[in-house]
XYZ file of C-alpha atoms in Angstrom:
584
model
C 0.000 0.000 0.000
C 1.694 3.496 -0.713
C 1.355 5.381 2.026
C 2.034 9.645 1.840
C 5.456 9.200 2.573
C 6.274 7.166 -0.456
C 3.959 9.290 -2.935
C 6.582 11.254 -4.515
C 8.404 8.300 -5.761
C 4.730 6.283 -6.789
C 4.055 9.609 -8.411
C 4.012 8.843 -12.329
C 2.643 10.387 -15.477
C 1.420 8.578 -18.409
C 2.455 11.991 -20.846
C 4.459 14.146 -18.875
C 4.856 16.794 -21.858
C 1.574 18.088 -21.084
C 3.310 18.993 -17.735
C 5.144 22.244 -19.893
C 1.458 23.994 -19.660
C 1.873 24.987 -16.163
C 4.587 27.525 -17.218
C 1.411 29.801 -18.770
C -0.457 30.561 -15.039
C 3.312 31.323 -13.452
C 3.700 33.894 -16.782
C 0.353 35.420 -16.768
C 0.603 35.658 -12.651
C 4.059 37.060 -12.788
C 3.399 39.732 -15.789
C 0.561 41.101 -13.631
C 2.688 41.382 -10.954
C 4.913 43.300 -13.527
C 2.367 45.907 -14.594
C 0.791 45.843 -11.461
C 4.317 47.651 -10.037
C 5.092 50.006 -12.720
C 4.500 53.535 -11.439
C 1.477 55.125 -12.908
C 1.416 57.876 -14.686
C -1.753 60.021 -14.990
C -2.594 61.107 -17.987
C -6.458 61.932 -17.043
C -7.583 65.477 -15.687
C -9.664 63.720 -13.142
C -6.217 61.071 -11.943
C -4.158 65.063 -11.063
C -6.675 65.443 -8.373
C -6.963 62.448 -7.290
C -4.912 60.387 -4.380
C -2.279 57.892 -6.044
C -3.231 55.406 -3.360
C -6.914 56.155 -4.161
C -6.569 56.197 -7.464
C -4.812 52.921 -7.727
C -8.029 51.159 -6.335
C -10.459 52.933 -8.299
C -8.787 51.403 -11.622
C -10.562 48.303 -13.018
C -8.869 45.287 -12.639
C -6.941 45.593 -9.615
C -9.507 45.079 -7.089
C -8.974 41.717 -4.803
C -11.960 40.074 -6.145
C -10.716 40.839 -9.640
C -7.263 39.310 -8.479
C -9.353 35.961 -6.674
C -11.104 35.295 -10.312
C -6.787 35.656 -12.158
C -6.022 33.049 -9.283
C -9.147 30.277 -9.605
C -8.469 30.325 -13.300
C -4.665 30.058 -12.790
C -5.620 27.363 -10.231
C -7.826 25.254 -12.780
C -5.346 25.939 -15.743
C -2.566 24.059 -12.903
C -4.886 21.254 -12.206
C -6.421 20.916 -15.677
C -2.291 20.367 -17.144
C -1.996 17.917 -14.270
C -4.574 15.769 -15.690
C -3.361 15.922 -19.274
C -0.564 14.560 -18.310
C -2.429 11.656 -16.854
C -1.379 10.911 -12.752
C -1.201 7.734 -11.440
C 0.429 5.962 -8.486
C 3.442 3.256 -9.548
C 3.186 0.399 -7.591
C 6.615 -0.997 -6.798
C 6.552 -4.734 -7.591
C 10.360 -7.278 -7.336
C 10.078 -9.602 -10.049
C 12.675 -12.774 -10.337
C 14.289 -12.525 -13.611
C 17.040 -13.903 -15.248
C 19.151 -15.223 -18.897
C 17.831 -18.049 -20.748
C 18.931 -20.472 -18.695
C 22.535 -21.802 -18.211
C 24.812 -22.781 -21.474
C 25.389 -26.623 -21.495
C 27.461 -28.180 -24.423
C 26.801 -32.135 -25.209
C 29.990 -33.943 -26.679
C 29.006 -37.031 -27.818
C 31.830 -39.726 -28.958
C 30.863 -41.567 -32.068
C 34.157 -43.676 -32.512
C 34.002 -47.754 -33.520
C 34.033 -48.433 -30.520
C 30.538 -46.907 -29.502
C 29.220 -49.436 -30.855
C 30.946 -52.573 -28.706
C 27.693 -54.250 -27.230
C 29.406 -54.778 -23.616
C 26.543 -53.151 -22.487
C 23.004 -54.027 -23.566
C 22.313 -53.317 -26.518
C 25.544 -51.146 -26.807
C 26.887 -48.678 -25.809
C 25.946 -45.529 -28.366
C 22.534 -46.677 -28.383
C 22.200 -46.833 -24.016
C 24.334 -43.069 -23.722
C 21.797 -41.761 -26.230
C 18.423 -43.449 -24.588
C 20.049 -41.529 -21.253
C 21.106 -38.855 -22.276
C 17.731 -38.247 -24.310
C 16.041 -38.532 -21.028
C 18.426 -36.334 -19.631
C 17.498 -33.202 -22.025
C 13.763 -34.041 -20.871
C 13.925 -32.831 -17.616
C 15.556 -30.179 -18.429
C 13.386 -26.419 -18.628
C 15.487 -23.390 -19.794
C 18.939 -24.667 -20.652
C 20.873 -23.815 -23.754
C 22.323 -26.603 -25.226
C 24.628 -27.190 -27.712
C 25.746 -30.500 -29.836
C 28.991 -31.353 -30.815
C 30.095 -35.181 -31.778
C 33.664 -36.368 -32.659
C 35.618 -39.075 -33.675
C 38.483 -38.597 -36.610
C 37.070 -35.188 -36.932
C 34.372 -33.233 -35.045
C 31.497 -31.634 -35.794
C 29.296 -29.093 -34.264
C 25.437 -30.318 -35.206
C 23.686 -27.501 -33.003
C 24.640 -24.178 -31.315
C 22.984 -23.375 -27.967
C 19.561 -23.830 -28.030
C 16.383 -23.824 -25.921
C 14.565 -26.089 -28.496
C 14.714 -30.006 -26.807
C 12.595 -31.399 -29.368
C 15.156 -30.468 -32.110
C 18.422 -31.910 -29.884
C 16.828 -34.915 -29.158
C 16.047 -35.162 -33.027
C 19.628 -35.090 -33.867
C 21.340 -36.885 -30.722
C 19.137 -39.652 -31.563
C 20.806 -40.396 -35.441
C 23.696 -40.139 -34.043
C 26.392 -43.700 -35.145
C 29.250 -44.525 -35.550
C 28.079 -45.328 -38.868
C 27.913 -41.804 -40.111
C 32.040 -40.845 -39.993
C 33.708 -42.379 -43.433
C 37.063 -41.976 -40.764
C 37.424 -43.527 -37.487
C 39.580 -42.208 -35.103
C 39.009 -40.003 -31.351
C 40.015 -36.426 -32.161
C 38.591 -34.961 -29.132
C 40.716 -31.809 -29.025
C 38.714 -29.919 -31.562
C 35.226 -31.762 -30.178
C 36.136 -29.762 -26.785
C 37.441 -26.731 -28.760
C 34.239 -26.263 -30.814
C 32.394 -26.605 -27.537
C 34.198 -24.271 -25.908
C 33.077 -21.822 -28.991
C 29.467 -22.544 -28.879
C 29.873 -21.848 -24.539
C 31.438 -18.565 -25.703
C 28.417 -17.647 -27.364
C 26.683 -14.821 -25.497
C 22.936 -14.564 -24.498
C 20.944 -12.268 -26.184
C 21.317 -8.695 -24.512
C 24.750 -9.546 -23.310
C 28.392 -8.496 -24.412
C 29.884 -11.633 -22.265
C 28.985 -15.737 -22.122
C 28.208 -16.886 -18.520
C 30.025 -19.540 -17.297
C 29.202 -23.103 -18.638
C 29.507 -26.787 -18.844
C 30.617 -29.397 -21.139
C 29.297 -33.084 -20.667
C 31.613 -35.430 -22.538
C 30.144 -39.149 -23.185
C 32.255 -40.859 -24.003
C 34.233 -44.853 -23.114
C 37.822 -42.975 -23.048
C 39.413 -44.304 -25.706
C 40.789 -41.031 -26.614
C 44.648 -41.217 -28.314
C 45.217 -37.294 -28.385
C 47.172 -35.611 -26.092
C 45.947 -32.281 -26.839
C 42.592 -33.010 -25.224
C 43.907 -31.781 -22.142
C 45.455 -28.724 -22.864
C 41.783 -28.297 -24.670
C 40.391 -29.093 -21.133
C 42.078 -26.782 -19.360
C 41.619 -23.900 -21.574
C 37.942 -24.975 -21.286
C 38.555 -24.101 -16.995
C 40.380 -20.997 -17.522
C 37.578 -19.921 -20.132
C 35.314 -20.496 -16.137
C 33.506 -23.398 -18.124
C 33.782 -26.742 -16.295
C 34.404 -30.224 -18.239
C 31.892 -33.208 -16.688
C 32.942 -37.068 -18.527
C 30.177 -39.745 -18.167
C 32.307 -43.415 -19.353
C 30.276 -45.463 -21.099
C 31.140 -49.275 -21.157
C 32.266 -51.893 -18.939
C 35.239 -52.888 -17.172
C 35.410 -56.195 -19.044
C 34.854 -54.428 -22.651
C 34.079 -56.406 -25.579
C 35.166 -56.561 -29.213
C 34.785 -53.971 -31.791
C 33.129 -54.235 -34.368
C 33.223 -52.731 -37.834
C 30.166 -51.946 -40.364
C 30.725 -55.132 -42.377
C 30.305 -57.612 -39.162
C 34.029 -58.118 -39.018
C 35.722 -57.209 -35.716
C 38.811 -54.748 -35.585
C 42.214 -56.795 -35.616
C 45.426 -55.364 -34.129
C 48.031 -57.530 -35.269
C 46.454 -61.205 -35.000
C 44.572 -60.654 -31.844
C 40.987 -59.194 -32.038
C 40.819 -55.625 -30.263
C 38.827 -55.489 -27.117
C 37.908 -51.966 -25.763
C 36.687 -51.299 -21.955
C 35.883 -48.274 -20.203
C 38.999 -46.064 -19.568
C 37.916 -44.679 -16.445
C 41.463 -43.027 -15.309
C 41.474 -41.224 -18.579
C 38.038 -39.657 -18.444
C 39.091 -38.935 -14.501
C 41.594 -37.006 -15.733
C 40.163 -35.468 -18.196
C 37.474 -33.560 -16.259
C 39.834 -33.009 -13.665
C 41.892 -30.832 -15.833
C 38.697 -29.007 -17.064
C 37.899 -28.316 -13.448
C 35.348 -30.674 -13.620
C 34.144 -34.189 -12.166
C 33.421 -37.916 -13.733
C 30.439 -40.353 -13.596
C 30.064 -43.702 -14.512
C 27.227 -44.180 -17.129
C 24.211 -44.039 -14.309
C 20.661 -42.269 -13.502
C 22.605 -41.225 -10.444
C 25.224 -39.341 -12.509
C 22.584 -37.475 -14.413
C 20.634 -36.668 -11.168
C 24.412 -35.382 -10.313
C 24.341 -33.402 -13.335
C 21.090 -31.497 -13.314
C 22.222 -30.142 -9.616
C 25.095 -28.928 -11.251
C 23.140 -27.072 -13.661
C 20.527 -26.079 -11.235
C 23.051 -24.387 -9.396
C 24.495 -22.541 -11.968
C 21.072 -21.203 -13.440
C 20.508 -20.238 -9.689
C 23.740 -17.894 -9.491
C 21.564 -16.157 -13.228
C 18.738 -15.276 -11.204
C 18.329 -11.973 -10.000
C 15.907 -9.786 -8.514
C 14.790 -6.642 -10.549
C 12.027 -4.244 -9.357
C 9.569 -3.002 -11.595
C 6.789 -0.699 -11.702
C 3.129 -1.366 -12.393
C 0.696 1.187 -13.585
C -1.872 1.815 -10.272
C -4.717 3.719 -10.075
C -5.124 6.797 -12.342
C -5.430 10.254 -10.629
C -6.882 12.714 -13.406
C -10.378 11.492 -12.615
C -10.339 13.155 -9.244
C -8.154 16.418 -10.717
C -10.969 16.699 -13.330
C -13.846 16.565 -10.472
C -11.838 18.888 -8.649
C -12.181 21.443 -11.645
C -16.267 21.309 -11.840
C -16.490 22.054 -8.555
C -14.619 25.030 -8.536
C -16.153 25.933 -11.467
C -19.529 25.343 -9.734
C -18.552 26.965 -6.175
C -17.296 30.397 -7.776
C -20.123 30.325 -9.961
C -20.263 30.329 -13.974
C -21.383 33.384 -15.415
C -17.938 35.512 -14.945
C -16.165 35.909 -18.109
C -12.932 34.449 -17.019
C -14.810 31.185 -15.366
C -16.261 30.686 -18.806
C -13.419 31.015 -21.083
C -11.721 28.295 -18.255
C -14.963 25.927 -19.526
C -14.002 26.515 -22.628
C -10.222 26.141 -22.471
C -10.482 23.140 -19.692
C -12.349 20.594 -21.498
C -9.956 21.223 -24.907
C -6.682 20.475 -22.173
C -8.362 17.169 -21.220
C -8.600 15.665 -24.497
C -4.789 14.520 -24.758
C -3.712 11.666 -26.619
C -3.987 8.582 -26.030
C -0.713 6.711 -25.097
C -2.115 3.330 -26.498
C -2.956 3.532 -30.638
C -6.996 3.248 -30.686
C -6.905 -0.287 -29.073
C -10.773 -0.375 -29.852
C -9.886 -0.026 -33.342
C -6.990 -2.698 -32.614
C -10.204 -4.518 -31.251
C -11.857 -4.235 -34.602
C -9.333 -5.134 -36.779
C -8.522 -7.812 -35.027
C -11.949 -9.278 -34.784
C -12.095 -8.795 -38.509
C -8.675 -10.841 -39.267
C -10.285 -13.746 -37.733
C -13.911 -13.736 -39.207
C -11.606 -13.412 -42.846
C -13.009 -9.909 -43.335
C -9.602 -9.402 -44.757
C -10.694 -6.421 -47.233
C -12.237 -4.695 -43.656
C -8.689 -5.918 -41.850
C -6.845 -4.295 -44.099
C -8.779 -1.154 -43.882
C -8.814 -0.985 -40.141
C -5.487 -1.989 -39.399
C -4.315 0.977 -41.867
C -5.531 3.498 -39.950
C -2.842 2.727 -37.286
C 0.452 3.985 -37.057
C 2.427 1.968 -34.679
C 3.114 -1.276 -34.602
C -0.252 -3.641 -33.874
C -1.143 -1.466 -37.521
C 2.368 -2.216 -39.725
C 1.847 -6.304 -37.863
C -1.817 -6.783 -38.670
C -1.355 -5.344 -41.697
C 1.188 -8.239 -43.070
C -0.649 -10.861 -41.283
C -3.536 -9.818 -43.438
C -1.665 -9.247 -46.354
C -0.073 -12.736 -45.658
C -3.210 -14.425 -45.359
C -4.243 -13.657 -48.956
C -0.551 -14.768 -50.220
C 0.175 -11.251 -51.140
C 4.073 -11.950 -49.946
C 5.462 -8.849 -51.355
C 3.030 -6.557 -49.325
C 3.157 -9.177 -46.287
C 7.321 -8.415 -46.541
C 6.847 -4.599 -46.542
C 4.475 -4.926 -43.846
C 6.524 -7.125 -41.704
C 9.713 -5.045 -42.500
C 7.701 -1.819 -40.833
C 6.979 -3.660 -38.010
C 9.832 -4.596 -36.836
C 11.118 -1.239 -37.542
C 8.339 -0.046 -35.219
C 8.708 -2.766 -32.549
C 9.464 -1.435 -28.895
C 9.969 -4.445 -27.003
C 12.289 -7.572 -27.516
C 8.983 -9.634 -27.825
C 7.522 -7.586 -31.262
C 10.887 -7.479 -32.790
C 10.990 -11.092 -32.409
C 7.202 -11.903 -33.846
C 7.264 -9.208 -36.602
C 11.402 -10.931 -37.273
C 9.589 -14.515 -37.487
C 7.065 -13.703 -39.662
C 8.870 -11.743 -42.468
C 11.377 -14.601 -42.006
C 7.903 -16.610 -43.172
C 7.306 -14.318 -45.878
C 11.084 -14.273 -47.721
C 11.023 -18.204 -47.510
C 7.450 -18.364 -49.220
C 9.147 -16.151 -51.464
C 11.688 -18.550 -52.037
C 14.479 -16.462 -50.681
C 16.078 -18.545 -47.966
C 18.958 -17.597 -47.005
C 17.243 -14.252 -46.126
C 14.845 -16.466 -44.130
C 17.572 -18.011 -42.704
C 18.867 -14.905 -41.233
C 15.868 -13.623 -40.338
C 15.342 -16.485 -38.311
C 18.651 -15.743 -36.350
C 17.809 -12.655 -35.775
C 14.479 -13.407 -34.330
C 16.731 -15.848 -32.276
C 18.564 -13.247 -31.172
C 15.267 -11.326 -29.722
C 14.110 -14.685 -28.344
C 16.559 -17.478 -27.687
C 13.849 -20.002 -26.653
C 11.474 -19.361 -29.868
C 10.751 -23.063 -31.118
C 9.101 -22.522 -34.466
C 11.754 -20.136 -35.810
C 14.171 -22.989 -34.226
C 12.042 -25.627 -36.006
C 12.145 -23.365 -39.666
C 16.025 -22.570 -39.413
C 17.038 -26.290 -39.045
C 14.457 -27.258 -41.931
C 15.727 -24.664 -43.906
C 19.631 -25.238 -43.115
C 18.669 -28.577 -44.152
C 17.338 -27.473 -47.394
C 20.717 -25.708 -48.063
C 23.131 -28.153 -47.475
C 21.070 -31.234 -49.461
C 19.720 -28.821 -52.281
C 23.036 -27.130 -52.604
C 21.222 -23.758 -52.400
C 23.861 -21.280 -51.679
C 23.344 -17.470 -50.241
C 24.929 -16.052 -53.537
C 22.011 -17.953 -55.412
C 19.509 -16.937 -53.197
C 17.795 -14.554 -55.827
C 17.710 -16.679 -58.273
C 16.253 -19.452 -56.397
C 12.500 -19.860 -57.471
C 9.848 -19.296 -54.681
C 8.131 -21.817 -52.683
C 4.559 -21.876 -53.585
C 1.529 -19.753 -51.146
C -0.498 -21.169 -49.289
C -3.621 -22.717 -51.283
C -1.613 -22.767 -54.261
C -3.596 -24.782 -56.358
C -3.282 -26.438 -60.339
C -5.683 -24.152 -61.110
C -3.518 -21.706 -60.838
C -2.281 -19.963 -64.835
C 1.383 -20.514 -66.388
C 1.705 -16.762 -65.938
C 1.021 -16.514 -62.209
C 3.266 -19.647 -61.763
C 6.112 -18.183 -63.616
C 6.069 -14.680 -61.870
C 5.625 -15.456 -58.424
C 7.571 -18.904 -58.442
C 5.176 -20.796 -56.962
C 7.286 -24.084 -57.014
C 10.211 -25.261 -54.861
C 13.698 -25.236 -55.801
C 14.259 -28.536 -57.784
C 17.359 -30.663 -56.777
C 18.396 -30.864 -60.611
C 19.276 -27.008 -60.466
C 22.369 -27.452 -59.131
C 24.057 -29.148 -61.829
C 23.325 -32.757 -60.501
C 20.763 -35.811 -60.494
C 17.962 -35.630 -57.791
C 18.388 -38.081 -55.501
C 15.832 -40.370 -53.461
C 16.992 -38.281 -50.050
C 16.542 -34.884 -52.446
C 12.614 -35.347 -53.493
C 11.872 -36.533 -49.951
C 13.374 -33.220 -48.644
C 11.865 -31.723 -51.794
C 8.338 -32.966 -50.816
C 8.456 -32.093 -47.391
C 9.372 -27.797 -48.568
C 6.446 -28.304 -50.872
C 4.118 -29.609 -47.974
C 5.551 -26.847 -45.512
C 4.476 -24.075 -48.312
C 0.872 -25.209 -48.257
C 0.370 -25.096 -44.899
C -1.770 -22.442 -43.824
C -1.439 -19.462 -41.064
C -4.332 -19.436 -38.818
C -3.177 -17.688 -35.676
C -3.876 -13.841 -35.920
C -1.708 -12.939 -32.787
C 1.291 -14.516 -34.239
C 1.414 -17.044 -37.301
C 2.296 -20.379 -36.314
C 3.953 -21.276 -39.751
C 3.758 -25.005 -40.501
C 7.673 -26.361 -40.140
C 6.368 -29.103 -38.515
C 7.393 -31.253 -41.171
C 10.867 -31.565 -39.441
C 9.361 -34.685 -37.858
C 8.403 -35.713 -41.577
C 12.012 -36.142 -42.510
C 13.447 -38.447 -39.555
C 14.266 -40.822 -41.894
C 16.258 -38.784 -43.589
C 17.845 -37.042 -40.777
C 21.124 -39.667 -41.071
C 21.807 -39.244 -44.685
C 22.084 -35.729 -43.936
C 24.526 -36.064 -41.140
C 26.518 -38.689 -42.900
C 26.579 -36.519 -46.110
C 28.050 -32.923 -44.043
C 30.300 -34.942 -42.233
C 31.760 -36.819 -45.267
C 31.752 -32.898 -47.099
C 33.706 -31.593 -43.814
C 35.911 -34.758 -43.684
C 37.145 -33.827 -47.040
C 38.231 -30.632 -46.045
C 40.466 -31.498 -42.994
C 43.944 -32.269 -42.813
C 45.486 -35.151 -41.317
C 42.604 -37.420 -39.834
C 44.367 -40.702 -40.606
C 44.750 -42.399 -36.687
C 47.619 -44.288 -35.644
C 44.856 -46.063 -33.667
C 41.232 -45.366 -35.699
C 38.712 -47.073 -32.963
């Protein structure tokens, strides 16, 4: 409850500009004041015979009651300014805020001997069914991907989007590397890079963790100095072993088992190595358990808990110009209302109050709205134009998006965010242009767009959902940002046969076709192919925000290891010096 002590600081005004108009009563007061003390001079017959002092109240104007009427209007001009400017009393309210959630990277080993069965039904497939359950429980953490074994290869950056890590962390085999090996150094270094990553609104990463799964047979000695780079960075290095003690024999993709010399190669759980491992990343080790991920997620609860921090805000309380404005009548209606200056202070008073609103017409916002979603898109359109701020520019493209007008949906969008005030618009109005340029067929514009509206919103899960698709579409299609404008478009919503050669040929209403790239279409390419085209004729229904229809990403599981076999064999060509003394 604010009491009268704390008033001053609860005090708040809703448009203080209007606060300027009680300069005019101090003026007006102060200029009579002015000619009221300038001696007179007498320029009458009758004022020469006449007493000054006399005189002085015999002139018009300067009587007290004259004076009383300069005051009450004075008074009501005061008041009047007070409740343009719209009073009301902030009530102080602590909120618990804090970043999106602590930065965790996942390294994964996908080595030969993953796959030794010492461990039912072995041990890739047992780290992943944990470690799936793992991300589960987990609510607001960032997490990042990164799997290794000749080379390494960062799947995902930080990210709030489970549904998508578990996606990916469950293709993950040893059967997707065309060479074996354990280079763990650059697994750890590109985790230590997506850790580095700052939060959204922040010039500096928090601290984080790295959880290494792996059964230690690791053959590089510059994992360590990786590790402890990793601790001075303040990130901490956690290594689950997966195997046995007793190991088993490991096996290659044709059924053979791996030889060295004449004796088959068994491979068991290096414990001591993965010890030391997190110990030089200032970190600790676990056995392959539900204990060690119960371990785990106190670890990460605790270091979300040092994010959180208490910020006070203000709430907008009760308003105070209602009671400045009944103040005003009955003055008005005390003094009485046939004097001259108490009716030019009707006039003026009323004229004062009607200040602008500080919220754009939201009963026109109302309107519009309503219209969007009965389809009165003609009546949308027309409504939503009239405003000037942002709900006008965003309703605007969601109409205009709506009737698959994507060049007018793009302008729109592209004025919203430009109009956005808060981190939330600037994300929605940055997802749904992102929409637009990708029904337009320009993607890696959509792809950035999507970024950015990552950047706004870590934890937004379609525009997480639409950048993997579309990465996806990249790297298989061989689309390539310098192409981007030559790409065709991806067809509207509703697109239908129907539709004439003309129409199809200007607005590109078909998906990029995997022959344009100077190659055959593969099987993999028309599935990913189909899957764009069912994305495209999917349509928006929300009118608050669009949920666009990249849903398909479940669509194209089966897929999901061709892909990751295919970018690691392109980045495996590009690195030097991945043939292993020891490849297992």
């Amino acid at each position: 409850m604010t009491t009268l002590l704390d008033l001053p600081g609860a005090l708040a005004w809703r448009q203080p500009l209007w606060l300027l108009l009680l300069v005019v009563p101090v003026v007006l007061i102060l200029w009579q004041r002015h000619q009221r003390s300038r001696p007179s001079s007498p320029q009458t017959p009758l004022a020469r015979h006449i007493e000054p002092a006399l005189l002085k109240k015999m002139v018009i104007g300067e009587t007290r009651s004259h004076w009383s009427v300069w005051w009450l209007v004075a008074a009501m001009w005061v008041l009047a300014a007070l409740a343009a400017a719209g009073p009301y009393l902030s009530q102080a309210k602590t909120e618990q805020s804090t970043l999106p959630g602590a930065n965790v990277a996942i390294v994964v080993d996908i080595s030969p001997s993953m796959s030794v069965a010492d461990i039912p039904p072995n041990r890739i497939q047992q780290a992943k069914l944990q470690l799936i359950d793992f991300i589960r429980q987990l609510d607001n953490t960032r997490l990042a991907l990164v799997t290794f074994s000749a080379n390494a290869y960062a799947i995902l950056p930080l990210t709030t989007d489970k549904e998508t890590l578990i996606h990916f962390t469950d293709a993950l085999d040893p059967s997707l590397v065309t060479v074996a090996g354990s280079n763990l150094e650059r697994a750890l270094k590109l985790a230590g890079e997506a850790l580095d990553d700052p939060p959204p609104g922040s010039s500096k990463a928090p601290a984080g963790l790295v959880i290494l799964i792996s059964d230690g047979g690791i053959h590089d000695t510059g994992a360590w100095d990786e590790a402890a780079r990793l601790k001075q960075a303040g990130h901490q290095l956690f290594s689950v072993g997966v195997g046995s003690e007793e190991g088993g024999p490991v096996p290659l993709m044709l059924g053979q088992l791996v030889r060295q010399g004449d004796k088959i190669l068994t491979s068991t759980r290096q414990r001591q190595t993965l010890t030391s491992l997190a110990t030089a990343g200032g970190g600790r080790y676990y056995d392959l358990s539900p204990e060690a991920w119960s371990e785990l997620r106190r670890t990460i609860n605790q270091l979300e808990q040092a994010l959180y921090e208490d910020t006070p805000i203000k709430q907008q309380g009760p308003a105070l110009y209602t009671g400045l404005i009944l103040l005003i009548v009955a003055m008005l209606l005390l003094y009485g209302w046939r004097r001259v200056e108490v009716l030019m202070g009707m006039i003026i008073f009323p004229t004062l109050l009607l200040s602008p609103s500080a919220d754009a017409s939201p009963w026109l916002e109302k309107q519009a709205m309503q219209a969007l979603r009965q389809g009165e898109y003609q009546q949308a359109q027309q409504l939503y134009g009239q405003l000037t701020n942002y709900q006008g520019a965003f309703g605007l493209g969601v109409t205009a998006y709506r009737q698959q007008r994507w060049p007018q949906a793009l302008s729109a969008f592209e004025q919203a965010y430009r109009l956005a005030t808060n981190e939330h618009q600037k994300a929605s109005s940055s997802y749904n242009l992102a929409n637009t340029l990708a029904q337009l067929g320009r993607l890696s514009e959509a792809i950035e767009a999507y970024q950015r509206t990552l950047s706004h919103q870590p934890g937004h899960a379609r525009a997480n959902r639409n950048l993997a698709l579309l990465k996806r579409a990249e790297l298989t299609l061989g689309i390539r940002a310098s192409q981007s404008d030559q790409q065709p478009a991806l067809p509207g919503p509703g697109t239908t046969n129907n539709d004439s050669a003309t129409d199809r040929s200007s607005s590109g209403s078909h998906p990029p076709q995997p022959g344009d790239n100077g190659r055959e279409a593969s099987p993999e390419d028309e599935k990913l192919n189909q899957s764009l085209r069912r994305w495209s004729q999917i349509k928006d229904a929300s009118a608050d925000v669009p949920t666009h229809a990249i849903q398909q990403l479940h669509n194209l599981k089966d897929d999901s290891t061709l892909m990751l076999r295919r970018r690691f064999s392109i980045e495996d060509e590009r690195a030097i010096g991945l043939v292993e003394e020891k490849p297992w």
